[in-house]
Amino acid sequence: MRGALNLFQSNMLRWRAMHPYNAVHAVEVDRHMPRADIESAIAATLEHWGLTGLALDGRRGRYEYRGGPARSVLTVVAGARMLDTLEAEIERQLNTPFEADGALDPFRFFLASGADGTMLGLAYDHFIAAGDSIVELLQSIVARCAGEEGHAAAPLLYPPRQGRLYRTHWRRALAGLGRVPAQVRNARRTARPRYGDAMDGHNGYRLYLLPADASQRLPACAKAWSVTVNDVLLALLLLALDPLVPQRRGARQRVAIGVASIMNLRSEFGAPGRAAFGQFLGSLRVAHPVPDGIGLERLSRDVHAETEQVKREKLYLQTLIAMRWVKAIWPLLDPAQRAGFYAKTYPLHAGLSAMNLNALWRRSDPAKPLPVYIRGVPTGPLAPLVVAFTTVGERFYAGISYRTAAFDRDDVDHLWTGLTRRLTTLP
Protein backbone atom coordinates (compact mmCIF):
# COMPACT_ATOMS: atom_id res chain seq x y z
CA MET A 1 0.00 0.00 0.00
CA ARG A 2 1.19 3.48 -0.86
CA GLY A 3 0.90 5.40 2.40
CA ALA A 4 1.81 4.82 6.06
CA LEU A 5 -0.49 6.14 8.76
CA ASN A 6 1.10 8.94 10.75
CA LEU A 7 1.05 9.03 14.54
CA PHE A 8 -2.16 11.07 14.68
CA GLN A 9 -4.01 8.71 12.37
CA SER A 10 -2.91 5.52 14.12
CA ASN A 11 -3.93 7.02 17.46
CA MET A 12 -7.46 7.58 16.16
CA LEU A 13 -7.63 4.03 14.83
CA ARG A 14 -7.05 2.76 18.37
CA TRP A 15 -9.88 4.94 19.63
CA ARG A 16 -12.28 3.97 16.86
CA ALA A 17 -11.77 0.28 17.70
CA MET A 18 -13.52 1.04 21.02
CA HIS A 19 -16.38 3.18 19.64
CA PRO A 20 -16.98 4.99 16.33
CA TYR A 21 -14.66 7.99 16.12
CA ASN A 22 -16.44 10.06 13.48
CA ALA A 23 -16.73 13.81 12.98
CA VAL A 24 -19.51 15.70 11.19
CA HIS A 25 -19.54 19.02 9.33
CA ALA A 26 -22.60 20.68 7.81
CA VAL A 27 -22.83 23.73 5.56
CA GLU A 28 -25.84 25.74 4.46
CA VAL A 29 -26.89 25.23 0.81
CA ASP A 30 -29.59 26.56 -1.48
CA ARG A 31 -32.77 24.75 -0.43
CA HIS A 32 -33.99 24.71 -4.04
CA MET A 33 -30.90 23.02 -5.45
CA PRO A 34 -31.85 19.68 -7.06
CA ARG A 35 -30.62 16.65 -5.18
CA ALA A 36 -29.20 15.17 -8.39
CA ASP A 37 -26.98 18.23 -8.86
CA ILE A 38 -25.58 17.90 -5.34
CA GLU A 39 -24.93 14.17 -5.82
CA SER A 40 -23.16 14.89 -9.08
CA ALA A 41 -21.00 17.58 -7.45
CA ILE A 42 -20.06 15.25 -4.59
CA ALA A 43 -19.02 12.45 -6.93
CA ALA A 44 -17.09 14.74 -9.28
CA THR A 45 -15.21 16.42 -6.42
CA LEU A 46 -14.25 13.17 -4.69
CA GLU A 47 -13.02 11.69 -7.95
CA HIS A 48 -11.11 14.84 -8.92
CA TRP A 49 -9.41 14.95 -5.50
CA GLY A 50 -8.56 11.23 -5.67
CA LEU A 51 -10.56 10.45 -2.51
CA THR A 52 -12.11 7.22 -3.78
CA GLY A 53 -11.27 3.54 -3.50
CA LEU A 54 -9.80 3.80 -0.02
CA ALA A 55 -8.27 0.60 1.34
CA LEU A 56 -6.99 0.35 4.92
CA ASP A 57 -4.64 -2.20 6.43
CA GLY A 58 -4.87 -1.20 10.08
CA ARG A 59 -2.65 -4.00 11.35
CA ARG A 60 0.27 -2.87 9.20
CA GLY A 61 -0.57 0.82 9.53
CA ARG A 62 -0.94 1.31 5.76
CA TYR A 63 -3.60 2.76 3.49
CA GLU A 64 -4.14 3.65 -0.15
CA TYR A 65 -6.58 5.62 -2.30
CA ARG A 66 -6.98 3.41 -5.36
CA GLY A 67 -9.34 5.67 -7.32
CA GLY A 68 -12.40 4.71 -9.28
CA PRO A 69 -15.98 5.98 -9.12
CA ALA A 70 -17.33 7.57 -5.94
CA ARG A 71 -19.59 5.28 -3.91
CA SER A 72 -21.03 7.86 -1.52
CA VAL A 73 -24.82 8.05 -1.26
CA LEU A 74 -26.66 11.26 -0.36
CA THR A 75 -29.27 10.62 2.36
CA VAL A 76 -32.11 13.08 2.98
CA VAL A 77 -33.55 13.73 6.46
CA ALA A 78 -36.34 16.25 6.99
CA GLY A 79 -38.27 17.80 9.86
CA ALA A 80 -40.13 20.92 10.88
CA ARG A 81 -37.00 22.88 11.88
CA MET A 82 -33.76 22.42 10.03
CA LEU A 83 -31.47 22.83 13.08
CA ASP A 84 -33.48 20.32 15.13
CA THR A 85 -33.25 17.84 12.26
CA LEU A 86 -29.53 18.51 11.94
CA GLU A 87 -28.91 18.05 15.66
CA ALA A 88 -30.56 14.61 15.67
CA GLU A 89 -28.76 13.52 12.49
CA ILE A 90 -25.35 14.60 13.78
CA GLU A 91 -25.88 12.51 16.91
CA ARG A 92 -26.83 9.51 14.79
CA GLN A 93 -23.80 9.94 12.55
CA LEU A 94 -21.41 10.26 15.51
CA ASN A 95 -22.47 6.82 16.71
CA THR A 96 -22.71 4.95 13.39
CA PRO A 97 -19.52 3.04 12.56
CA PHE A 98 -17.69 2.94 9.26
CA GLU A 99 -16.16 -0.26 7.92
CA ALA A 100 -13.33 -1.34 10.20
CA ASP A 101 -10.71 -2.40 7.67
CA GLY A 102 -10.10 -3.30 4.05
CA ALA A 103 -12.01 -1.49 1.29
CA LEU A 104 -14.10 1.26 2.84
CA ASP A 105 -15.82 4.53 2.03
CA PRO A 106 -14.89 7.04 4.77
CA PHE A 107 -17.61 9.55 3.80
CA ARG A 108 -21.37 9.73 4.43
CA PHE A 109 -23.23 12.69 2.94
CA PHE A 110 -26.70 13.84 3.95
CA LEU A 111 -29.15 16.73 3.49
CA ALA A 112 -30.90 17.99 6.64
CA SER A 113 -33.95 20.01 5.63
CA GLY A 114 -36.66 21.99 7.38
CA ALA A 115 -38.99 24.88 6.70
CA ASP A 116 -36.17 27.28 7.57
CA GLY A 117 -33.43 25.91 5.30
CA THR A 118 -31.20 23.04 4.19
CA MET A 119 -27.74 21.91 5.30
CA LEU A 120 -25.38 19.61 3.41
CA GLY A 121 -23.75 17.36 5.97
CA LEU A 122 -20.65 15.19 5.78
CA ALA A 123 -19.82 12.54 8.38
CA TYR A 124 -16.31 11.16 7.99
CA ASP A 125 -14.07 8.58 9.61
CA HIS A 126 -11.90 11.00 11.57
CA PHE A 127 -8.57 9.26 11.00
CA ILE A 128 -8.56 10.35 7.34
CA ALA A 129 -8.56 14.11 7.89
CA ALA A 130 -8.68 17.08 10.23
CA GLY A 131 -11.49 19.62 10.08
CA ASP A 132 -9.67 22.18 7.92
CA SER A 133 -9.34 19.61 5.12
CA ILE A 134 -13.07 18.91 5.34
CA VAL A 135 -13.87 22.63 5.07
CA GLU A 136 -11.93 22.76 1.79
CA LEU A 137 -13.69 19.64 0.52
CA LEU A 138 -17.17 20.95 1.33
CA GLN A 139 -16.39 24.36 -0.14
CA SER A 140 -15.25 22.73 -3.37
CA ILE A 141 -18.48 20.70 -3.51
CA VAL A 142 -20.67 23.75 -2.83
CA ALA A 143 -18.79 25.80 -5.44
CA ARG A 144 -19.16 23.03 -8.01
CA CYS A 145 -22.89 22.91 -7.27
CA ALA A 146 -23.09 26.61 -8.06
CA GLY A 147 -20.98 26.26 -11.19
CA GLU A 148 -18.29 28.52 -9.70
CA GLU A 149 -15.49 25.99 -9.31
CA GLY A 150 -14.71 22.44 -10.15
CA HIS A 151 -11.04 22.09 -10.90
CA ALA A 152 -9.26 23.07 -7.69
CA ALA A 153 -5.85 21.48 -7.26
CA ALA A 154 -6.06 17.97 -5.84
CA PRO A 155 -4.45 17.68 -2.39
CA LEU A 156 -1.58 15.49 -1.26
CA LEU A 157 -3.28 12.28 -0.11
CA TYR A 158 -0.41 10.82 1.92
CA PRO A 159 0.62 13.49 4.43
CA PRO A 160 4.06 13.57 6.04
CA ARG A 161 4.69 11.61 9.21
CA GLN A 162 5.75 13.02 12.58
CA GLY A 163 9.46 12.26 12.18
CA ARG A 164 9.89 15.72 10.63
CA LEU A 165 8.90 17.37 13.91
CA TYR A 166 11.36 15.33 15.96
CA ARG A 167 14.21 16.09 13.53
CA THR A 168 13.40 19.80 13.42
CA HIS A 169 12.73 20.30 17.12
CA TRP A 170 14.84 17.58 18.74
CA ARG A 171 16.25 19.98 21.34
CA ARG A 172 12.76 21.02 22.37
CA ALA A 173 11.65 17.39 22.50
CA LEU A 174 14.54 16.46 24.81
CA ALA A 175 13.90 19.49 27.01
CA GLY A 176 10.24 18.55 27.22
CA LEU A 177 11.11 15.14 28.64
CA GLY A 178 12.42 16.93 31.71
CA ARG A 179 8.94 18.29 32.35
CA VAL A 180 7.26 14.90 32.40
CA PRO A 181 7.49 14.46 36.22
CA ALA A 182 5.73 17.82 36.69
CA GLN A 183 3.03 16.77 34.25
CA VAL A 184 2.52 13.53 36.19
CA ARG A 185 2.14 15.49 39.43
CA ASN A 186 -0.31 17.82 37.73
CA ALA A 187 -2.40 14.86 36.55
CA ARG A 188 -2.52 13.51 40.10
CA ARG A 189 -3.97 16.82 41.29
CA THR A 190 -6.74 16.75 38.67
CA ALA A 191 -10.20 15.31 39.28
CA ARG A 192 -10.99 12.23 37.22
CA PRO A 193 -14.14 12.09 35.12
CA ARG A 194 -16.72 9.60 36.36
CA TYR A 195 -18.50 7.17 34.06
CA GLY A 196 -21.50 5.02 34.85
CA ASP A 197 -20.03 2.49 32.42
CA ALA A 198 -16.60 3.30 31.03
CA MET A 199 -17.17 0.79 28.21
CA ASP A 200 -20.19 2.78 26.96
CA GLY A 201 -18.87 5.25 24.38
CA HIS A 202 -22.23 6.54 23.09
CA ASN A 203 -22.17 10.25 22.21
CA GLY A 204 -25.08 12.60 22.76
CA TYR A 205 -25.12 15.89 20.87
CA ARG A 206 -26.54 19.37 21.49
CA LEU A 207 -26.43 22.36 19.15
CA TYR A 208 -26.35 25.96 20.37
CA LEU A 209 -25.97 29.49 18.99
CA LEU A 210 -24.19 32.03 21.17
CA PRO A 211 -26.53 35.03 21.82
CA ALA A 212 -25.73 38.22 19.94
CA ASP A 213 -24.65 40.20 23.03
CA ALA A 214 -22.35 37.40 24.15
CA SER A 215 -20.94 37.13 20.62
CA GLN A 216 -19.92 40.79 20.81
CA ARG A 217 -18.37 40.50 24.26
CA LEU A 218 -16.25 37.41 23.57
CA PRO A 219 -13.69 38.91 21.13
CA ALA A 220 -13.84 42.29 22.89
CA CYS A 221 -12.90 40.73 26.23
CA ALA A 222 -10.09 38.70 24.68
CA LYS A 223 -8.63 41.86 23.15
CA ALA A 224 -9.00 43.91 26.34
CA TRP A 225 -7.34 41.23 28.46
CA SER A 226 -4.51 40.56 25.96
CA VAL A 227 -5.46 36.90 25.62
CA THR A 228 -6.90 34.85 22.76
CA VAL A 229 -10.54 33.98 22.16
CA ASN A 230 -9.50 30.35 22.67
CA ASP A 231 -8.13 31.22 26.13
CA VAL A 232 -11.43 32.86 27.11
CA LEU A 233 -13.38 29.85 25.84
CA LEU A 234 -11.24 27.47 27.90
CA ALA A 235 -11.75 29.67 30.97
CA LEU A 236 -15.51 29.73 30.37
CA LEU A 237 -15.48 25.97 30.02
CA LEU A 238 -13.65 25.58 33.35
CA LEU A 239 -16.16 27.83 35.11
CA ALA A 240 -19.16 26.10 33.54
CA LEU A 241 -17.80 22.66 34.46
CA ASP A 242 -17.28 23.59 38.12
CA PRO A 243 -20.79 22.59 39.32
CA LEU A 244 -20.62 19.37 37.26
CA VAL A 245 -17.49 18.12 39.07
CA PRO A 246 -18.71 17.90 42.69
CA GLN A 247 -16.19 15.21 43.66
CA ARG A 248 -13.40 17.76 43.96
CA ARG A 249 -15.21 19.64 46.74
CA GLY A 250 -13.46 18.69 49.93
CA ALA A 251 -10.97 16.47 48.13
CA ARG A 252 -7.46 16.41 49.57
CA GLN A 253 -5.58 15.94 46.32
CA ARG A 254 -7.66 15.94 43.13
CA VAL A 255 -8.97 19.51 43.27
CA ALA A 256 -8.25 20.80 39.74
CA ILE A 257 -10.42 20.55 36.62
CA GLY A 258 -8.67 19.46 33.42
CA VAL A 259 -9.60 20.72 29.96
CA ALA A 260 -7.83 20.38 26.63
CA SER A 261 -7.65 22.48 23.49
CA ILE A 262 -7.28 20.69 20.18
CA MET A 263 -4.21 21.92 18.29
CA ASN A 264 -3.77 21.70 14.54
CA LEU A 265 -0.06 21.10 13.93
CA ARG A 266 -0.31 21.22 10.12
CA SER A 267 1.87 24.32 9.77
CA GLU A 268 4.73 22.56 11.59
CA PHE A 269 5.09 20.21 8.60
CA GLY A 270 5.79 23.00 6.11
CA ALA A 271 4.59 22.94 2.50
CA PRO A 272 3.78 19.18 2.44
CA GLY A 273 1.57 19.62 5.48
CA ARG A 274 -0.27 22.61 4.05
CA ALA A 275 -0.97 20.74 0.80
CA ALA A 276 -2.16 17.53 2.46
CA PHE A 277 -5.62 16.10 2.95
CA GLY A 278 -4.84 14.55 6.27
CA GLN A 279 -4.64 14.48 10.02
CA PHE A 280 -2.32 16.58 12.23
CA LEU A 281 -4.29 17.01 15.44
CA GLY A 282 -2.63 17.19 18.83
CA SER A 283 -3.75 18.85 22.06
CA LEU A 284 -2.64 21.03 24.93
CA ARG A 285 -3.93 20.45 28.44
CA VAL A 286 -4.81 23.02 31.11
CA ALA A 287 -5.68 22.12 34.70
CA HIS A 288 -6.88 24.72 37.20
CA PRO A 289 -8.37 24.55 40.73
CA VAL A 290 -11.03 27.16 39.80
CA PRO A 291 -11.32 28.59 43.32
CA ASP A 292 -14.62 30.05 44.48
CA GLY A 293 -15.10 33.64 43.37
CA ILE A 294 -12.48 33.67 40.62
CA GLY A 295 -13.52 35.94 37.79
CA LEU A 296 -13.44 35.24 34.08
CA GLU A 297 -10.68 37.78 33.43
CA ARG A 298 -8.33 36.33 36.05
CA LEU A 299 -8.99 32.78 34.92
CA SER A 300 -8.50 33.70 31.25
CA ARG A 301 -5.13 35.23 32.09
CA ASP A 302 -4.13 32.10 34.04
CA VAL A 303 -5.10 29.93 31.07
CA HIS A 304 -3.23 32.23 28.69
CA ALA A 305 -0.02 31.88 30.72
CA GLU A 306 -0.17 28.09 30.24
CA THR A 307 -1.17 28.04 26.58
CA GLU A 308 1.50 30.59 25.65
CA GLN A 309 4.19 28.50 27.34
CA VAL A 310 3.06 25.42 25.42
CA LYS A 311 3.27 27.31 22.12
CA ARG A 312 6.51 29.13 22.91
CA GLU A 313 8.40 26.07 24.12
CA LYS A 314 6.61 23.64 21.78
CA LEU A 315 5.50 21.51 24.70
CA TYR A 316 2.97 19.81 22.45
CA LEU A 317 5.90 17.55 21.51
CA GLN A 318 5.30 15.89 24.88
CA THR A 319 1.88 14.86 23.60
CA LEU A 320 3.45 13.21 20.56
CA ILE A 321 5.91 11.33 22.76
CA ALA A 322 2.98 10.24 24.94
CA MET A 323 1.17 8.96 21.82
CA ARG A 324 4.18 6.78 21.03
CA TRP A 325 4.22 5.46 24.58
CA VAL A 326 0.48 4.64 24.44
CA LYS A 327 1.00 2.90 21.10
CA ALA A 328 3.61 0.64 22.72
CA ILE A 329 1.56 -0.35 25.77
CA TRP A 330 -1.92 -0.48 24.17
CA PRO A 331 -1.64 -4.14 23.07
CA LEU A 332 -0.87 -5.10 26.68
CA LEU A 333 -4.19 -3.69 27.99
CA ASP A 334 -7.51 -5.51 28.03
CA PRO A 335 -10.70 -3.71 26.86
CA ALA A 336 -11.67 -2.55 30.36
CA GLN A 337 -8.19 -1.15 31.00
CA ARG A 338 -8.25 0.70 27.69
CA ALA A 339 -11.64 2.21 28.51
CA GLY A 340 -10.34 3.66 31.79
CA PHE A 341 -6.79 4.43 30.69
CA TYR A 342 -7.08 8.15 29.93
CA ALA A 343 -9.28 8.95 32.94
CA LYS A 344 -6.50 7.60 35.17
CA THR A 345 -3.38 8.86 33.39
CA TYR A 346 -4.53 12.04 31.60
CA PRO A 347 -7.71 13.20 33.39
CA LEU A 348 -9.87 15.63 31.44
CA HIS A 349 -13.48 16.67 31.79
CA ALA A 350 -13.79 18.48 28.47
CA GLY A 351 -12.08 19.39 25.24
CA LEU A 352 -12.41 22.41 22.97
CA SER A 353 -12.18 22.31 19.19
CA ALA A 354 -12.28 25.89 17.90
CA MET A 355 -12.50 26.72 14.20
CA ASN A 356 -12.69 30.14 12.54
CA LEU A 357 -14.51 29.74 9.23
CA ASN A 358 -13.71 33.38 8.39
CA ALA A 359 -10.07 32.38 7.93
CA LEU A 360 -10.77 29.16 5.99
CA TRP A 361 -13.67 29.86 3.62
CA ARG A 362 -12.41 31.47 0.43
CA ARG A 363 -14.57 34.35 -0.85
CA SER A 364 -14.23 36.18 -4.14
CA ASP A 365 -16.73 38.74 -2.81
CA PRO A 366 -15.94 39.75 0.81
CA ALA A 367 -19.37 41.38 1.08
CA LYS A 368 -21.11 38.06 0.54
CA PRO A 369 -22.08 36.51 3.89
CA LEU A 370 -20.61 33.20 4.91
CA PRO A 371 -22.91 30.18 4.97
CA VAL A 372 -24.03 28.71 8.27
CA TYR A 373 -21.43 26.10 9.25
CA ILE A 374 -21.88 23.64 12.09
CA ARG A 375 -19.70 20.81 13.42
CA GLY A 376 -19.91 17.80 15.68
CA VAL A 377 -16.73 16.16 16.95
CA PRO A 378 -16.36 12.83 18.79
CA THR A 379 -15.50 12.57 22.47
CA GLY A 380 -13.52 9.35 22.21
CA PRO A 381 -11.93 7.87 25.36
CA LEU A 382 -9.99 11.06 26.12
CA ALA A 383 -12.72 13.34 27.55
CA PRO A 384 -16.44 12.88 28.27
CA LEU A 385 -17.40 16.19 26.63
CA VAL A 386 -16.10 18.15 23.62
CA VAL A 387 -17.24 21.56 22.38
CA ALA A 388 -16.91 22.20 18.64
CA PHE A 389 -16.94 26.01 18.55
CA THR A 390 -17.21 27.53 15.07
CA THR A 391 -16.89 31.23 14.24
CA VAL A 392 -18.96 32.23 11.19
CA GLY A 393 -18.83 35.96 10.46
CA GLU A 394 -19.78 37.51 13.80
CA ARG A 395 -21.81 34.49 14.92
CA PHE A 396 -20.64 31.61 17.06
CA TYR A 397 -22.07 28.10 16.84
CA ALA A 398 -21.34 25.42 19.41
CA GLY A 399 -21.92 21.72 18.88
CA ILE A 400 -21.41 19.86 22.16
CA SER A 401 -20.77 16.12 22.06
CA TYR A 402 -20.94 14.29 25.38
CA ARG A 403 -20.56 10.76 26.68
CA THR A 404 -23.98 9.77 27.97
CA ALA A 405 -22.23 7.53 30.49
CA ALA A 406 -20.87 10.70 32.18
CA PHE A 407 -23.36 13.50 31.44
CA ASP A 408 -27.00 13.80 30.48
CA ARG A 409 -28.84 16.32 28.34
CA ASP A 410 -29.74 18.53 31.32
CA ASP A 411 -26.10 18.66 32.41
CA VAL A 412 -25.08 19.95 29.00
CA ASP A 413 -27.90 22.50 28.89
CA HIS A 414 -26.86 23.78 32.33
CA LEU A 415 -23.24 23.97 31.21
CA TRP A 416 -24.18 26.06 28.18
CA THR A 417 -26.45 28.31 30.26
CA GLY A 418 -23.67 28.93 32.75
CA LEU A 419 -21.18 29.63 30.01
CA THR A 420 -23.35 32.18 28.20
CA ARG A 421 -24.51 33.83 31.43
CA ARG A 422 -20.95 34.67 32.39
CA LEU A 423 -20.41 36.36 29.04
CA THR A 424 -23.68 38.29 28.91
CA THR A 425 -23.26 39.69 32.43
CA LEU A 426 -19.83 41.15 31.75
CA PRO A 427 -19.71 44.95 31.63
CSV table of N, CA and C in Angstrom, one decimal, residues 2 16 19-20 29-30 34 50 87 120 129 144 166-167 169 186 192 318 324 343 372 374 376 394-395 423:
chain,number,residue,atom,x,y,z
A,2,ARG,N,0.4,2.3,-0.6
A,2,ARG,CA,1.2,3.5,-0.9
A,2,ARG,C,1.5,4.3,0.3
A,16,ARG,N,-11.1,4.4,17.6
A,16,ARG,CA,-12.3,4.0,16.9
A,16,ARG,C,-12.5,2.5,17.0
A,19,HIS,N,-15.1,2.6,20.0
A,19,HIS,CA,-16.4,3.2,19.6
A,19,HIS,C,-16.2,4.0,18.4
A,20,PRO,N,-17.2,4.2,17.5
A,20,PRO,CA,-17.0,5.0,16.3
A,20,PRO,C,-16.3,6.3,16.7
A,29,VAL,N,-26.8,25.2,2.3
A,29,VAL,CA,-26.9,25.2,0.8
A,29,VAL,C,-28.2,25.8,0.4
A,30,ASP,N,-28.3,26.1,-0.9
A,30,ASP,CA,-29.6,26.6,-1.5
A,30,ASP,C,-30.6,25.5,-1.4
A,34,PRO,N,-31.4,21.1,-6.8
A,34,PRO,CA,-31.8,19.7,-7.1
A,34,PRO,C,-30.9,18.7,-6.4
A,50,GLY,N,-9.2,12.5,-5.9
A,50,GLY,CA,-8.6,11.2,-5.7
A,50,GLY,C,-9.0,10.5,-4.4
A,87,GLU,N,-29.4,18.5,14.4
A,87,GLU,CA,-28.9,18.0,15.7
A,87,GLU,C,-29.1,16.5,15.8
A,120,LEU,N,-26.1,20.8,4.0
A,120,LEU,CA,-25.4,19.6,3.4
A,120,LEU,C,-24.4,19.1,4.5
A,129,ALA,N,-8.8,12.7,8.1
A,129,ALA,CA,-8.6,14.1,7.9
A,129,ALA,C,-8.9,14.9,9.1
A,144,ARG,N,-18.8,23.8,-6.8
A,144,ARG,CA,-19.2,23.0,-8.0
A,144,ARG,C,-20.7,23.0,-8.2
A,166,TYR,N,10.3,15.7,15.1
A,166,TYR,CA,11.4,15.3,16.0
A,166,TYR,C,12.7,15.8,15.4
A,167,ARG,N,12.9,15.7,14.1
A,167,ARG,CA,14.2,16.1,13.5
A,167,ARG,C,14.4,17.6,13.6
A,169,HIS,N,12.8,19.7,15.8
A,169,HIS,CA,12.7,20.3,17.1
A,169,HIS,C,13.3,19.3,18.2
A,186,ASN,N,0.9,17.0,38.1
A,186,ASN,CA,-0.3,17.8,37.7
A,186,ASN,C,-1.5,16.9,37.5
A,192,ARG,N,-10.7,13.2,38.3
A,192,ARG,CA,-11.0,12.2,37.2
A,192,ARG,C,-12.5,12.3,36.8
A,318,GLN,N,5.5,16.9,23.8
A,318,GLN,CA,5.3,15.9,24.9
A,318,GLN,C,4.1,15.0,24.5
A,324,ARG,N,3.3,7.9,21.3
A,324,ARG,CA,4.2,6.8,21.0
A,324,ARG,C,4.2,5.8,22.2
A,343,ALA,N,-8.7,8.3,31.7
A,343,ALA,CA,-9.3,8.9,32.9
A,343,ALA,C,-8.3,8.8,34.1
A,372,VAL,N,-24.0,29.3,7.0
A,372,VAL,CA,-24.0,28.7,8.3
A,372,VAL,C,-23.2,27.4,8.2
A,374,ILE,N,-21.7,24.3,10.8
A,374,ILE,CA,-21.9,23.6,12.1
A,374,ILE,C,-21.1,22.3,12.1
A,376,GLY,N,-19.8,18.7,14.5
A,376,GLY,CA,-19.9,17.8,15.7
A,376,GLY,C,-18.7,17.0,15.7
A,394,GLU,N,-19.8,37.1,12.4
A,394,GLU,CA,-19.8,37.5,13.8
A,394,GLU,C,-20.7,36.6,14.7
A,395,ARG,N,-21.0,35.4,14.2
A,395,ARG,CA,-21.8,34.5,14.9
A,395,ARG,C,-21.0,33.3,15.4
A,423,LEU,N,-20.8,35.4,30.1
A,423,LEU,CA,-20.4,36.4,29.0
A,423,LEU,C,-21.4,37.5,29.0
